[in-house]
Short mmCIF file of C-alpha atoms in Angstrom, two decimals:
data_model
loop_
_atom_site.label_atom_id
_atom_site.label_comp_id
_atom_site.label_asym_id
_atom_site.label_seq_id
_atom_site.Cartn_x
_atom_site.Cartn_y
_atom_site.Cartn_z
CA MET A 1 -19.59 -18.51 -11.83
CA SER A 2 -18.16 -16.61 -14.64
CA LYS A 3 -16.49 -13.39 -13.99
CA VAL A 4 -16.27 -10.17 -16.33
CA ILE A 5 -13.14 -8.32 -15.87
CA VAL A 6 -12.52 -5.06 -17.48
CA VAL A 7 -8.82 -3.79 -18.25
CA THR A 8 -8.98 -0.20 -18.43
CA SER A 9 -6.74 3.01 -17.61
CA GLY A 10 -8.13 6.25 -19.08
CA LYS A 11 -4.84 7.15 -20.93
CA GLY A 12 -3.86 5.56 -23.80
CA GLY A 13 -0.61 3.64 -24.65
CA VAL A 14 -0.22 2.34 -20.79
CA GLY A 15 -0.46 -1.27 -22.02
CA LYS A 16 -4.29 -1.93 -21.75
CA THR A 17 -4.48 -4.42 -24.79
CA THR A 18 -0.78 -5.93 -24.12
CA SER A 19 -2.38 -6.54 -20.47
CA SER A 20 -5.63 -7.95 -21.86
CA ALA A 21 -3.93 -10.37 -24.14
CA ALA A 22 -1.31 -11.54 -21.56
CA ILE A 23 -3.93 -12.11 -18.62
CA SER A 24 -6.50 -13.59 -20.87
CA ALA A 25 -3.78 -16.10 -22.25
CA GLY A 26 -2.59 -16.55 -18.53
CA LEU A 27 -5.83 -17.55 -17.32
CA ALA A 28 -6.39 -19.87 -20.47
CA MET A 29 -2.83 -21.61 -19.84
CA ARG A 30 -4.33 -22.07 -15.98
CA GLY A 31 -7.31 -24.13 -17.41
CA HIS A 32 -9.82 -21.32 -17.26
CA LYS A 33 -12.12 -21.24 -20.25
CA THR A 34 -11.80 -17.59 -21.20
CA VAL A 35 -12.58 -14.81 -23.99
CA VAL A 36 -11.11 -11.56 -24.63
CA VAL A 37 -13.29 -8.95 -26.05
CA ASP A 38 -12.17 -5.78 -27.93
CA PHE A 39 -14.30 -2.69 -27.36
CA ASP A 40 -11.98 -0.37 -29.14
CA VAL A 41 -14.37 0.09 -32.08
CA GLY A 42 -12.82 1.66 -34.78
CA LEU A 43 -9.29 1.10 -33.88
CA ARG A 44 -9.12 -2.62 -32.97
CA ASN A 45 -5.71 -3.90 -32.35
CA LEU A 46 -6.34 -6.90 -29.85
CA ASP A 47 -6.58 -9.26 -32.92
CA MET A 48 -3.02 -8.03 -34.07
CA ILE A 49 -1.66 -8.55 -30.49
CA MET A 50 -3.18 -12.04 -30.38
CA GLY A 51 -2.04 -12.77 -33.57
CA CYS A 52 -5.38 -13.62 -35.02
CA GLU A 53 -5.80 -10.62 -37.27
CA ARG A 54 -6.04 -12.68 -40.47
CA ARG A 55 -8.98 -14.92 -39.12
CA VAL A 56 -11.18 -12.23 -38.43
CA VAL A 57 -14.47 -12.62 -40.33
CA PHE A 58 -17.60 -11.37 -38.10
CA ASP A 59 -17.04 -9.08 -35.02
CA PHE A 60 -18.49 -7.85 -31.88
CA ILE A 61 -20.61 -5.26 -33.92
CA ASN A 62 -21.86 -7.61 -35.93
CA VAL A 63 -22.97 -9.81 -33.05
CA ILE A 64 -24.84 -6.81 -31.50
CA GLN A 65 -26.44 -5.94 -34.66
CA GLY A 66 -27.90 -9.43 -35.18
CA ASP A 67 -25.69 -9.81 -38.46
CA ALA A 68 -23.80 -12.96 -37.18
CA LYS A 69 -24.21 -15.35 -34.33
CA LEU A 70 -21.71 -15.03 -31.42
CA LYS A 71 -20.26 -18.48 -32.24
CA GLN A 72 -19.28 -17.30 -35.93
CA ALA A 73 -17.50 -14.13 -34.44
CA LEU A 74 -15.54 -16.03 -31.66
CA ILE A 75 -11.96 -17.01 -33.04
CA LYS A 76 -10.34 -19.73 -31.25
CA ASP A 77 -6.74 -19.39 -30.33
CA ARG A 78 -4.49 -21.79 -32.06
CA ARG A 79 -2.00 -21.91 -29.18
CA LEU A 80 -4.33 -22.32 -26.23
CA GLU A 81 -7.43 -24.57 -26.06
CA ASN A 82 -9.15 -22.60 -23.66
CA LEU A 83 -8.50 -19.24 -25.38
CA PHE A 84 -11.14 -17.34 -27.54
CA VAL A 85 -10.76 -13.65 -29.23
CA LEU A 86 -14.11 -11.50 -29.82
CA PRO A 87 -12.67 -8.81 -32.36
CA THR A 88 -14.28 -5.65 -32.84
CA SER A 89 -15.11 -3.62 -35.82
CA GLN A 90 -12.21 -1.81 -37.45
CA THR A 91 -14.91 0.40 -39.98
CA ARG A 92 -17.88 1.27 -37.51
CA ASP A 93 -17.66 3.97 -34.55
CA LYS A 94 -18.36 3.85 -31.00
CA ASP A 95 -22.07 4.71 -31.47
CA ALA A 96 -22.57 0.95 -32.71
CA LEU A 97 -22.13 -0.07 -29.10
CA THR A 98 -25.46 -0.19 -27.37
CA GLN A 99 -25.85 -0.77 -23.66
CA ASP A 100 -28.55 -3.42 -24.38
CA GLY A 101 -26.13 -5.15 -27.06
CA VAL A 102 -23.41 -5.20 -24.87
CA LYS A 103 -25.32 -6.81 -21.99
CA ALA A 104 -26.91 -9.55 -24.38
CA VAL A 105 -23.23 -10.42 -25.85
CA LEU A 106 -21.88 -10.45 -22.27
CA ASP A 107 -24.83 -12.41 -20.81
CA GLU A 108 -24.45 -15.23 -23.48
CA LEU A 109 -20.87 -15.26 -22.97
CA ARG A 110 -21.30 -15.72 -19.37
CA GLN A 111 -22.80 -19.09 -20.24
CA GLU A 112 -19.87 -20.64 -21.82
CA PHE A 113 -16.89 -19.05 -20.37
CA ASP A 114 -15.39 -18.77 -16.84
CA TYR A 115 -13.54 -15.42 -17.49
CA ILE A 116 -14.46 -12.48 -19.98
CA ILE A 117 -11.65 -9.93 -20.10
CA CYS A 118 -12.87 -6.72 -21.76
CA ASP A 119 -10.03 -4.62 -23.30
CA SER A 120 -11.26 -1.09 -23.10
CA PRO A 121 -10.39 1.69 -25.09
CA ALA A 122 -8.49 4.85 -23.88
CA GLY A 123 -10.61 7.66 -22.78
CA ILE A 124 -13.68 7.76 -20.83
CA GLU A 125 -16.46 8.04 -23.44
CA ARG A 126 -19.00 5.44 -24.71
CA GLY A 127 -16.30 2.41 -25.57
CA ALA A 128 -14.68 2.96 -22.22
CA HIS A 129 -17.97 3.41 -20.24
CA LEU A 130 -19.70 0.10 -21.75
CA ALA A 131 -16.27 -1.67 -21.52
CA MET A 132 -16.74 -1.21 -17.57
CA TYR A 133 -20.23 -0.96 -17.08
CA PHE A 134 -21.01 -4.63 -16.74
CA ALA A 135 -17.73 -5.59 -15.06
CA ASP A 136 -17.40 -7.24 -11.81
CA GLU A 137 -13.72 -6.56 -11.48
CA ALA A 138 -11.27 -4.37 -13.04
CA VAL A 139 -7.82 -4.22 -13.69
CA VAL A 140 -6.54 -0.76 -13.88
CA VAL A 141 -3.53 -0.49 -15.81
CA THR A 142 -1.15 2.36 -14.97
CA ASN A 143 2.42 3.54 -15.64
CA PRO A 144 4.28 5.27 -12.97
CA GLU A 145 3.99 8.74 -14.53
CA VAL A 146 1.66 11.70 -13.62
CA SER A 147 -0.66 11.76 -16.38
CA SER A 148 -1.24 8.13 -16.28
CA VAL A 149 -2.01 7.73 -12.27
CA ARG A 150 -4.13 11.06 -12.70
CA ASP A 151 -6.14 9.43 -15.24
CA SER A 152 -6.33 6.24 -13.58
CA ASP A 153 -7.69 8.09 -10.34
CA ARG A 154 -10.61 9.62 -12.75
CA VAL A 155 -11.19 5.95 -13.92
CA LEU A 156 -11.61 4.73 -10.29
CA GLY A 157 -14.18 7.38 -9.78
CA LEU A 158 -15.99 6.17 -12.74
CA LEU A 159 -15.71 2.44 -11.44
CA ASN A 160 -17.25 3.61 -8.21
CA SER A 161 -20.00 5.50 -9.88
CA LYS A 162 -20.92 4.79 -13.32
CA THR A 163 -21.27 0.98 -13.70
CA TYR A 164 -23.93 -1.46 -13.15
CA LEU A 165 -22.85 -2.65 -9.76
CA ALA A 166 -22.45 0.78 -8.46
CA GLU A 167 -25.78 2.02 -9.75
CA LYS A 168 -27.77 -0.98 -8.60
CA ALA A 169 -26.38 0.01 -4.93
CA ASP A 170 -26.99 -3.20 -3.15
CA GLY A 171 -23.53 -2.81 -1.42
CA ARG A 172 -21.30 -4.80 -4.03
CA ALA A 173 -18.76 -2.73 -5.96
CA VAL A 174 -16.48 -3.42 -8.81
CA LYS A 175 -13.36 -4.88 -7.47
CA ALA A 176 -10.50 -2.78 -8.83
CA GLN A 177 -6.78 -3.71 -8.65
CA LEU A 178 -3.87 -2.17 -9.92
CA LEU A 179 -1.40 -3.22 -12.46
CA LEU A 180 1.65 -1.30 -12.58
CA THR A 181 3.26 -1.61 -16.25
CA ARG A 182 6.28 -0.14 -17.68
CA PHE A 183 8.09 -0.13 -14.43
CA ASP A 184 11.70 0.63 -14.16
CA PRO A 185 13.52 -0.40 -10.51
CA GLN A 186 16.79 1.43 -11.88
CA ARG A 187 14.93 4.76 -12.55
CA VAL A 188 12.81 4.47 -9.16
CA ALA A 189 16.40 3.87 -7.52
CA GLY A 190 17.67 7.05 -9.12
CA GLY A 191 14.59 9.00 -7.83
CA GLU A 192 13.37 9.62 -11.43
CA MET A 193 10.42 7.56 -11.42
CA MET A 194 7.69 7.04 -8.75
CA SER A 195 8.03 3.78 -6.72
CA VAL A 196 5.37 1.30 -6.06
CA GLU A 197 4.73 2.62 -2.73
CA ASP A 198 4.23 5.96 -4.18
CA VAL A 199 1.72 4.86 -6.66
CA LEU A 200 -0.17 2.77 -4.26
CA GLU A 201 -0.30 5.57 -1.66
CA ILE A 202 -2.01 7.71 -4.17
CA LEU A 203 -4.30 5.44 -5.72
CA ALA A 204 -5.14 3.38 -2.75
CA ILE A 205 -6.34 0.08 -4.42
CA PRO A 206 -4.82 -3.36 -3.89
CA LEU A 207 -1.92 -4.16 -6.09
CA LEU A 208 -2.20 -7.02 -8.67
CA GLY A 209 1.17 -6.91 -10.17
CA ILE A 210 4.50 -5.01 -11.25
CA ILE A 211 5.36 -5.28 -14.81
CA PRO A 212 8.81 -4.53 -15.42
CA GLU A 213 9.85 -2.30 -18.68
CA SER A 214 11.07 -5.05 -21.04
CA THR A 215 12.05 -5.16 -24.77
CA THR A 216 10.34 -8.73 -24.77
CA VAL A 217 6.81 -6.99 -24.93
CA LEU A 218 7.62 -5.29 -28.35
CA ARG A 219 8.76 -8.70 -29.30
CA ALA A 220 5.84 -10.35 -28.66
CA SER A 221 3.42 -7.76 -30.18
CA ASN A 222 5.73 -7.82 -33.36
CA VAL A 223 4.86 -11.58 -33.71
CA GLY A 224 1.26 -11.74 -32.51
CA MET A 225 1.94 -13.52 -29.15
CA PRO A 226 0.72 -12.56 -25.61
CA VAL A 227 3.75 -11.69 -23.88
CA VAL A 228 2.64 -14.48 -21.12
CA LEU A 229 3.69 -17.22 -23.45
CA ASP A 230 7.31 -16.08 -23.53
CA ASP A 231 8.57 -17.77 -20.29
CA LYS A 232 11.94 -16.29 -20.92
CA SER A 233 10.68 -12.56 -20.55
CA PRO A 234 10.44 -10.67 -17.24
CA ALA A 235 7.28 -9.18 -18.21
CA GLY A 236 5.77 -12.48 -19.35
CA ARG A 237 6.69 -14.06 -15.95
CA ALA A 238 5.41 -10.78 -14.15
CA TYR A 239 1.93 -11.48 -15.87
CA GLU A 240 1.87 -14.95 -14.77
CA ASP A 241 2.34 -13.98 -11.23
CA ALA A 242 -0.42 -11.31 -11.72
CA VAL A 243 -2.85 -13.80 -13.43
CA GLY A 244 -2.27 -16.10 -10.24
CA ARG A 245 -3.35 -13.47 -8.00
CA LEU A 246 -6.26 -12.47 -10.07
CA VAL A 247 -7.67 -16.07 -9.39
CA GLY A 248 -6.70 -15.58 -5.96
CA GLU A 249 -3.34 -17.36 -5.27
CA GLN A 250 -1.01 -15.94 -3.00
CA ILE A 251 2.07 -15.03 -4.78
CA GLU A 252 4.86 -12.85 -3.56
CA MET A 253 5.30 -9.64 -5.38
CA ARG A 254 8.55 -9.52 -7.32
CA ILE A 255 9.96 -7.12 -9.39
CA ASN A 256 11.92 -9.23 -11.74
CA PRO A 257 10.21 -12.59 -10.84
CA ALA A 258 12.05 -15.80 -11.12
CA GLU A 259 15.07 -14.04 -12.97
CA LYS A 260 17.07 -16.61 -14.98
CA ARG A 261 20.14 -14.44 -15.71
CA GLY A 262 23.83 -16.18 -16.12
CA PHE A 263 26.63 -14.76 -14.21
CA LEU A 264 28.05 -13.27 -17.31
CA GLN A 265 24.68 -11.42 -18.29
CA ARG A 266 24.43 -10.19 -14.70
CA LEU A 267 28.06 -8.97 -14.86
CA LEU A 268 27.11 -7.12 -18.05
CA LYS A 269 23.99 -5.77 -16.23
CA ARG A 270 21.90 -6.75 -19.18
CA THR A 271 18.04 -6.62 -18.69
CA ALA A 272 16.11 -8.44 -21.27
CA MET B 1 24.64 4.50 -3.28
CA PHE B 2 26.25 4.17 0.20
CA GLY B 3 27.68 6.95 2.52
CA ILE B 4 26.83 10.42 2.58
CA SER B 5 25.64 12.74 -0.24
CA PHE B 6 27.55 15.88 -0.53
CA ARG B 7 24.92 17.67 -2.82
CA PRO B 8 22.26 19.58 -0.98
CA ARG B 9 19.05 17.70 -0.62
CA LYS B 10 16.69 18.49 -3.22
CA ALA B 11 13.39 16.58 -3.81
CA SER B 12 13.54 13.94 -6.69
CA PRO B 13 11.71 14.18 -9.62
CA ALA B 14 9.94 11.25 -8.58
CA GLN B 15 9.15 13.10 -5.16
CA THR B 16 7.77 16.06 -6.83
CA ALA B 17 5.60 14.01 -9.14
CA LYS B 18 3.96 12.23 -6.09
CA GLU B 19 3.49 15.47 -4.30
CA ARG B 20 1.78 17.07 -7.38
CA LEU B 21 -0.58 14.37 -7.85
CA GLN B 22 -1.57 14.27 -4.27
CA ILE B 23 -2.61 17.85 -4.15
CA LEU B 24 -4.25 17.69 -7.58
CA LEU B 25 -6.24 14.45 -6.97
CA ALA B 26 -7.36 15.77 -3.55
CA HIS B 27 -8.98 18.62 -5.29
CA GLU B 28 -10.40 16.57 -8.26
CA ARG B 29 -11.93 13.95 -5.83
CA ALA B 30 -13.83 16.59 -4.01
CA GLY B 31 -15.25 17.55 -7.27
CA GLY B 32 -16.74 20.91 -5.86
CA THR B 33 -13.73 22.96 -6.35
CA SER B 34 -13.32 22.25 -10.07
CA SER B 35 -12.16 25.34 -11.93
CA ASP B 36 -14.90 24.89 -14.69
CA PHE B 37 -16.87 27.44 -12.74
CA LEU B 38 -14.16 30.02 -12.98
CA PRO B 39 -15.08 31.40 -16.33
CA LEU B 40 -18.94 31.70 -15.06
CA LEU B 41 -17.64 33.57 -11.85
CA GLN B 42 -15.63 35.95 -13.97
CA ARG B 43 -18.75 36.91 -16.13
CA ASP B 44 -20.87 37.19 -12.78
CA ILE B 45 -18.64 39.64 -11.17
CA LEU B 46 -18.05 41.76 -14.43
CA GLU B 47 -22.20 41.94 -14.46
CA VAL B 48 -22.12 43.08 -10.79
CA VAL B 49 -19.60 45.75 -11.02
CA ARG B 50 -20.80 47.18 -14.29
CA ARG B 51 -23.92 48.01 -12.53
CA HIS B 52 -22.06 50.54 -10.45
CA MET B 53 -19.38 51.58 -12.85
CA GLU B 54 -17.93 51.44 -16.36
CA ILE B 55 -15.42 48.74 -16.80
CA SER B 56 -14.28 47.04 -19.79
CA GLN B 57 -14.80 43.28 -20.74
CA ASP B 58 -11.23 42.12 -19.99
CA SER B 59 -10.79 44.09 -16.39
CA VAL B 60 -11.72 41.23 -14.21
CA GLU B 61 -9.04 38.66 -13.66
CA VAL B 62 -9.58 35.30 -11.60
CA THR B 63 -6.92 33.16 -10.59
CA LEU B 64 -6.92 29.95 -8.36
CA GLU B 65 -3.83 28.56 -6.49
CA ARG B 66 -4.42 25.14 -5.22
CA GLY B 67 -2.34 24.33 -1.98
CA GLU B 68 -2.28 21.43 0.15
CA GLU B 69 -3.91 22.84 3.30
CA LEU B 70 -5.30 26.01 1.67
CA SER B 71 -6.50 27.46 -1.68
CA SER B 72 -6.86 30.76 -2.65
CA LEU B 73 -9.14 32.35 -5.02
CA GLU B 74 -7.73 35.82 -6.19
CA ILE B 75 -9.85 38.33 -7.66
CA ASN B 76 -8.54 41.54 -9.60
CA ILE B 77 -10.72 44.10 -10.84
CA GLU B 78 -9.02 46.73 -12.80
CA LEU B 79 -10.81 50.13 -12.71
CA PRO B 80 -10.13 52.87 -15.19
CA GLY B 81 -7.36 55.44 -13.90
CA ALA B 82 -7.90 59.30 -13.37
CA SER B 83 -6.65 60.07 -16.78
CA LYS B 84 -9.18 58.17 -18.55
CA LEU B 85 -11.87 59.65 -16.30
CA ARG B 86 -10.76 63.14 -17.23
CA GLY B 87 -12.44 64.92 -19.92
CA ARG B 88 -15.57 63.34 -19.71
CA PRO B 89 -18.71 65.65 -20.04
CA ALA B 90 -19.89 66.65 -16.67
CA THR B 91 -23.34 65.47 -15.96
#
């Protein structure tokens, strides 16, 4: 049984693409055949974060419009055997996405892949709507900050009403889980940042993971590597845990998972 | 971190953020209390009042205050003062 999972947030810049890349790479590392699809038509960036930007020939829109076969547009990751990227168009606009076209492509991907990760654009318009429409599950990426939490709440409302599962009304719903990103425990301790409990109390959905604010996220995006492949990165390890939970494993929630810092580093209070 | 703080207890910024969100989202989820209707309400009130007296376009002011327990809708209608009424031709 394949699963379509949308990575969404409403607000921009909270880490949807970073999370889509990390989650899909994490799934592939665990042996699941995974494809990550960029829905941000006109502002494609998943290709850069995945490090395959120079290998894009055909894209999602070409496939929808019948100008290319799905196999021609899929880019195989060079690091992970089970990982594929379906880039989007940089030159077209969101109107090029049609509900029937998206359905046809996702149906074809379902034949071949265990997991289909849909990287949603920001906002709640066409691209975001179609990214979530056919989803079985949703990962709602949220920063512990008022505008992000508010937008996530709005997106949760849409997941409950404007999706295929919601409209079909046979009792099934899109299963939504929270991924709290750019989390800074020190700022929480100082009362500057909302805590995990605060955000959970407001949004009232299960917690998939907590990704600590980390300089390694920028480093990974600079070189086009999903951060989950960096096992020295606290964010990478947090994504690994989140992926484990996504596939149903029981993993204890840790803010800085399996920290491997030396005595001196701890003394200097360095956080990578 | 330990012991007693001598500063008066004040809500932390994080606490304030949480409370603001809780109030706002309670209203947004309810849907019906969206402030989208306020300009329409303002126009309607203006129209009704104008049936009975002459008032200017900007003399109706509508404000909404959302609270946790109670929300209030305040409607202020400014009527022309005596000085403006004076000197009108008697009818």
